[in-house]
CSV table of C-alpha atoms in Angstrom, one decimal:
chain,number,residue,atom,x,y,z
A,1,MET,CA,8.4,55.0,-4.2
A,2,PHE,CA,4.9,53.6,-4.1
A,3,GLY,CA,6.1,50.1,-5.4
A,4,TRP,CA,6.6,48.8,-2.0
A,5,MET,CA,3.1,49.9,-0.9
A,6,CYS,CA,1.6,48.2,-3.9
A,7,ARG,CA,3.4,44.9,-3.0
A,8,LEU,CA,2.2,45.3,0.6
A,9,PHE,CA,-1.4,45.8,-0.5
A,10,LYS,CA,-1.2,42.8,-2.8
A,11,LYS,CA,0.1,40.6,0.0
A,12,LEU,CA,-2.7,41.8,2.3
A,13,LYS,CA,-5.2,41.2,-0.5
A,14,LEU,CA,-3.9,37.7,-1.2
A,15,GLY,CA,-3.1,36.9,2.4
A,16,ILE,CA,0.3,36.4,4.0
A,17,ASP,CA,0.0,32.6,3.8
A,18,ALA,CA,-1.1,32.6,0.1
A,19,GLN,CA,0.4,29.6,-1.7
A,20,PRO,CA,1.4,29.9,-5.3
A,21,LEU,CA,-1.0,28.2,-7.7
A,22,THR,CA,-0.1,24.7,-8.8
A,23,PRO,CA,-0.2,23.8,-12.5
A,24,ARG,CA,-3.3,21.8,-11.9
A,25,ASP,CA,-5.0,24.8,-10.2
A,26,LYS,CA,-4.0,27.0,-13.2
A,27,LEU,CA,-5.5,24.5,-15.6
A,28,LYS,CA,-8.7,24.3,-13.7
A,29,LYS,CA,-9.0,28.1,-13.6
A,30,THR,CA,-8.4,28.2,-17.4
A,31,LEU,CA,-11.1,25.5,-17.8
A,32,GLU,CA,-13.6,27.6,-15.8
A,33,LYS,CA,-12.8,30.7,-18.0
A,34,LEU,CA,-13.4,28.6,-21.1
A,35,LYS,CA,-16.7,27.4,-19.8
A,36,LYS,CA,-17.8,30.9,-19.1
A,37,LYS,CA,-16.8,32.1,-22.6
A,38,ALA,CA,-18.7,29.1,-24.1
A,39,GLN,CA,-21.8,30.1,-22.1
A,40,THR,CA,-21.4,33.7,-23.3
A,41,TYR,CA,-21.1,32.6,-26.9
A,42,LYS,CA,-24.2,30.4,-26.5
A,43,LYS,CA,-26.2,33.4,-25.3
A,44,LYS,CA,-24.9,35.5,-28.2
A,45,ALA,CA,-25.8,32.8,-30.7
A,46,SER,CA,-29.3,32.6,-29.3
A,47,GLN,CA,-29.6,36.4,-29.5
A,48,GLU,CA,-28.5,36.3,-33.1
A,49,VAL,CA,-31.2,33.7,-33.8
A,50,LYS,CA,-33.8,36.0,-32.3
A,51,LYS,CA,-32.5,38.9,-34.4
A,52,ALA,CA,-32.6,36.8,-37.5
A,53,LYS,CA,-36.3,35.9,-36.8
A,54,LYS,CA,-37.2,39.6,-36.3
A,55,SER,CA,-35.3,40.5,-39.5
A,56,PHE,CA,-37.0,37.7,-41.4
A,57,ARG,CA,-40.4,38.9,-40.2
A,58,ALA,CA,-39.6,42.4,-41.2
A,59,ARG,CA,-38.7,40.9,-44.6
A,60,ASP,CA,-35.1,42.1,-44.3
A,61,ARG,CA,-33.3,39.0,-45.6
A,62,GLY,CA,-29.9,40.6,-45.7
A,63,ALA,CA,-29.9,41.4,-42.0
A,64,ALA,CA,-31.4,37.9,-41.3
A,65,ASN,CA,-28.5,36.3,-43.3
A,66,LEU,CA,-26.0,38.4,-41.5
A,67,CYS,CA,-27.4,37.4,-38.1
A,68,LEU,CA,-27.3,33.7,-39.1
A,69,LYS,CA,-23.7,34.1,-40.2
A,70,ARG,CA,-22.8,35.6,-36.8
A,71,LYS,CA,-24.6,32.7,-35.2
A,72,SER,CA,-22.6,30.2,-37.1
A,73,LEU,CA,-19.4,32.0,-36.1
A,74,TYR,CA,-20.4,31.8,-32.5
A,75,GLU,CA,-21.2,28.1,-32.9
A,76,GLN,CA,-17.7,27.6,-34.4
A,77,GLN,CA,-16.2,29.4,-31.4
A,78,ILE,CA,-18.2,27.2,-29.0
A,79,GLU,CA,-16.9,24.1,-30.8
A,80,LEU,CA,-13.3,25.4,-30.6
A,81,LEU,CA,-13.8,26.2,-26.9
A,82,GLY,CA,-15.3,22.7,-26.4
A,83,ASN,CA,-12.2,21.1,-28.0
A,84,SER,CA,-9.9,23.3,-25.8
A,85,GLN,CA,-11.9,22.3,-22.7
A,86,PHE,CA,-11.4,18.7,-23.6
A,87,GLN,CA,-7.7,19.1,-24.1
A,88,ILE,CA,-7.3,20.9,-20.8
A,89,GLU,CA,-9.4,18.2,-19.0
A,90,GLU,CA,-7.1,15.6,-20.6
A,91,LEU,CA,-4.0,17.5,-19.4
A,92,ILE,CA,-5.5,17.6,-15.9
A,93,ILE,CA,-6.0,13.9,-15.9
A,94,LYS,CA,-2.5,13.3,-17.2
A,95,LEU,CA,-1.1,15.7,-14.6
A,96,GLU,CA,-2.9,13.8,-11.8
A,97,GLY,CA,-1.5,10.5,-13.2
A,98,VAL,CA,2.0,11.9,-13.2
A,99,LYS,CA,1.6,13.2,-9.7
A,100,THR,CA,0.4,9.8,-8.5
A,101,THR,CA,3.3,8.2,-10.2
A,102,THR,CA,5.7,10.6,-8.6
A,103,GLU,CA,4.2,10.0,-5.2
A,104,THR,CA,4.6,6.3,-5.7
A,105,VAL,CA,8.2,6.6,-6.8
A,106,ASP,CA,8.9,8.8,-3.7
A,107,ALA,CA,7.3,6.3,-1.4
A,108,LEU,CA,9.3,3.5,-3.0
A,109,LYS,CA,12.5,5.5,-2.5
A,110,ILE,CA,11.6,6.1,1.2
A,111,GLY,CA,10.9,2.4,1.6
A,112,ALA,CA,14.2,1.4,-0.1
A,113,ALA,CA,16.1,3.8,2.1
A,114,ALA,CA,14.5,2.4,5.2
A,115,MET,CA,15.3,-1.1,4.1
A,116,GLN,CA,19.0,-0.1,3.6
A,117,GLU,CA,19.1,1.4,7.1
A,118,MET,CA,17.6,-1.7,8.6
A,119,GLN,CA,20.1,-3.8,6.7
A,120,LYS,CA,23.0,-1.7,7.9
A,121,ALA,CA,21.7,-1.9,11.5
A,122,THR,CA,21.6,-5.7,11.2
A,123,ASN,CA,25.1,-7.0,10.9
A,124,ILE,CA,25.4,-10.2,8.8
A,125,ASP,CA,28.1,-11.5,11.1
A,126,ASP,CA,25.8,-11.1,14.1
A,127,GLY,CA,23.2,-13.0,12.3
A,128,ASP,CA,25.6,-15.9,11.6
A,129,LYS,CA,26.7,-15.8,15.2
A,130,ASN,CA,23.1,-15.9,16.4
A,131,MET,CA,22.3,-18.8,14.1
A,132,ASP,CA,25.4,-20.8,15.3
A,133,GLU,CA,24.4,-20.2,18.9
A,134,THR,CA,20.8,-21.3,18.2
A,135,LYS,CA,22.1,-24.5,16.6
A,136,GLU,CA,24.3,-25.2,19.6
A,137,VAL,CA,21.4,-24.7,22.0
A,138,MET,CA,19.2,-27.0,19.9
A,139,THR,CA,21.9,-29.7,19.9
A,140,ASN,CA,22.1,-29.5,23.7
A,141,VAL,CA,18.3,-29.7,24.0
A,142,LYS,CA,18.3,-32.9,21.8
A,143,LEU,CA,21.1,-34.4,23.9
A,144,ILE,CA,19.1,-33.7,27.1
A,145,GLN,CA,15.9,-35.2,25.6
A,146,ALA,CA,17.8,-38.3,24.5
A,147,SER,CA,19.3,-38.8,27.9
A,148,LEU,CA,15.9,-38.5,29.5
A,149,ARG,CA,14.6,-41.3,27.2
A,150,THR,CA,17.2,-43.8,28.3
A,151,PRO,CA,16.7,-45.5,31.7
A,152,SER,CA,19.3,-45.1,34.3
A,153,GLY,CA,20.2,-46.7,37.7
A,154,ALA,CA,18.7,-50.1,38.5
A,155,ALA,CA,16.7,-50.2,35.3
A,156,THR,CA,19.8,-50.1,33.1
A,157,GLU,CA,21.3,-53.1,35.0
A,158,PHE,CA,18.1,-55.1,34.5
A,159,ASN,CA,18.3,-57.8,31.9
A,160,GLU,CA,15.1,-59.7,31.1
A,161,ASP,CA,16.8,-62.6,29.5
A,162,LYS,CA,18.9,-63.3,32.6
A,163,VAL,CA,16.0,-63.1,34.9
A,164,GLU,CA,13.9,-65.4,32.8
A,165,ALA,CA,16.7,-67.9,32.6
A,166,LYS,CA,17.1,-67.8,36.4
A,167,LEU,CA,13.4,-68.2,36.9
A,168,LYS,CA,13.3,-71.3,34.7
A,169,GLU,CA,16.3,-72.7,36.4
A,170,ARG,CA,14.7,-72.3,39.8
A,171,GLU,CA,11.3,-73.6,38.8
A,172,GLY,CA,12.9,-76.7,37.5
A,173,ALA,CA,15.0,-77.2,40.7
A,174,ASP,CA,12.4,-76.4,43.3
A,175,PRO,CA,8.7,-76.8,42.4
A,176,VAL,CA,7.6,-74.9,45.5
A,177,PRO,CA,8.1,-71.2,45.1
A,178,GLN,CA,10.4,-69.8,47.7
A,179,ARG,CA,11.0,-66.2,48.5
A,180,THR,CA,14.6,-65.3,47.9
A,181,ALA,CA,16.6,-62.1,47.7
A,182,GLU,CA,16.8,-62.5,43.9
A,183,LYS,CA,13.1,-62.7,43.6
A,184,ASP,CA,12.6,-59.7,45.8
A,185,GLU,CA,15.1,-57.8,43.7
A,186,LEU,CA,13.3,-58.9,40.6
A,187,ALA,CA,9.9,-57.8,41.9
A,188,ASP,CA,11.4,-54.4,42.9
A,189,SER,CA,12.9,-54.0,39.4
A,190,GLN,CA,9.6,-54.9,37.7
A,191,ALA,CA,7.8,-52.4,40.0
A,192,GLU,CA,10.3,-49.7,39.0
A,193,MET,CA,9.8,-50.4,35.3
A,194,ALA,CA,6.1,-50.2,35.7
A,195,LEU,CA,6.5,-46.6,36.9
């Protein structure tokens, strides 16, 4: 009958949003408890030393020996607790390493899934089609550039060898330069070439 009330009070005491302890948190709590026990044993060992000194001054060697034996037992317990603390600290470090490795693996899985989604979204056939279209456009651009490099119109009809032959022929026939239609055409052609 009162079980539900006890659970309610525990929830209120812990808080409604209380998260369960992680293994790392449990190990840290255990480590703290071991440290407190070690401190307690150190205090008891120092008290036994004080008692042993009092007993020795009182010339009670039996009680002094008994105190020193207890002190050595406490020191053994302190040593055992120290080893336990070391082992727990080692476990904490290993646990943190495993957690880091797990997080890394999870991140790699997320990255691989994202890459697969991107690969599915990008169709290989579309990529080939785009590459073909790009090659076609580049070929057209090269053709246009080549056509712009070659002269057209009057400049293509102009032949230097013919013009020079005619000039030499006229120079030989008539020493006085005369202005003719051919010479005017030649001058115009040369002017166009200069542009």
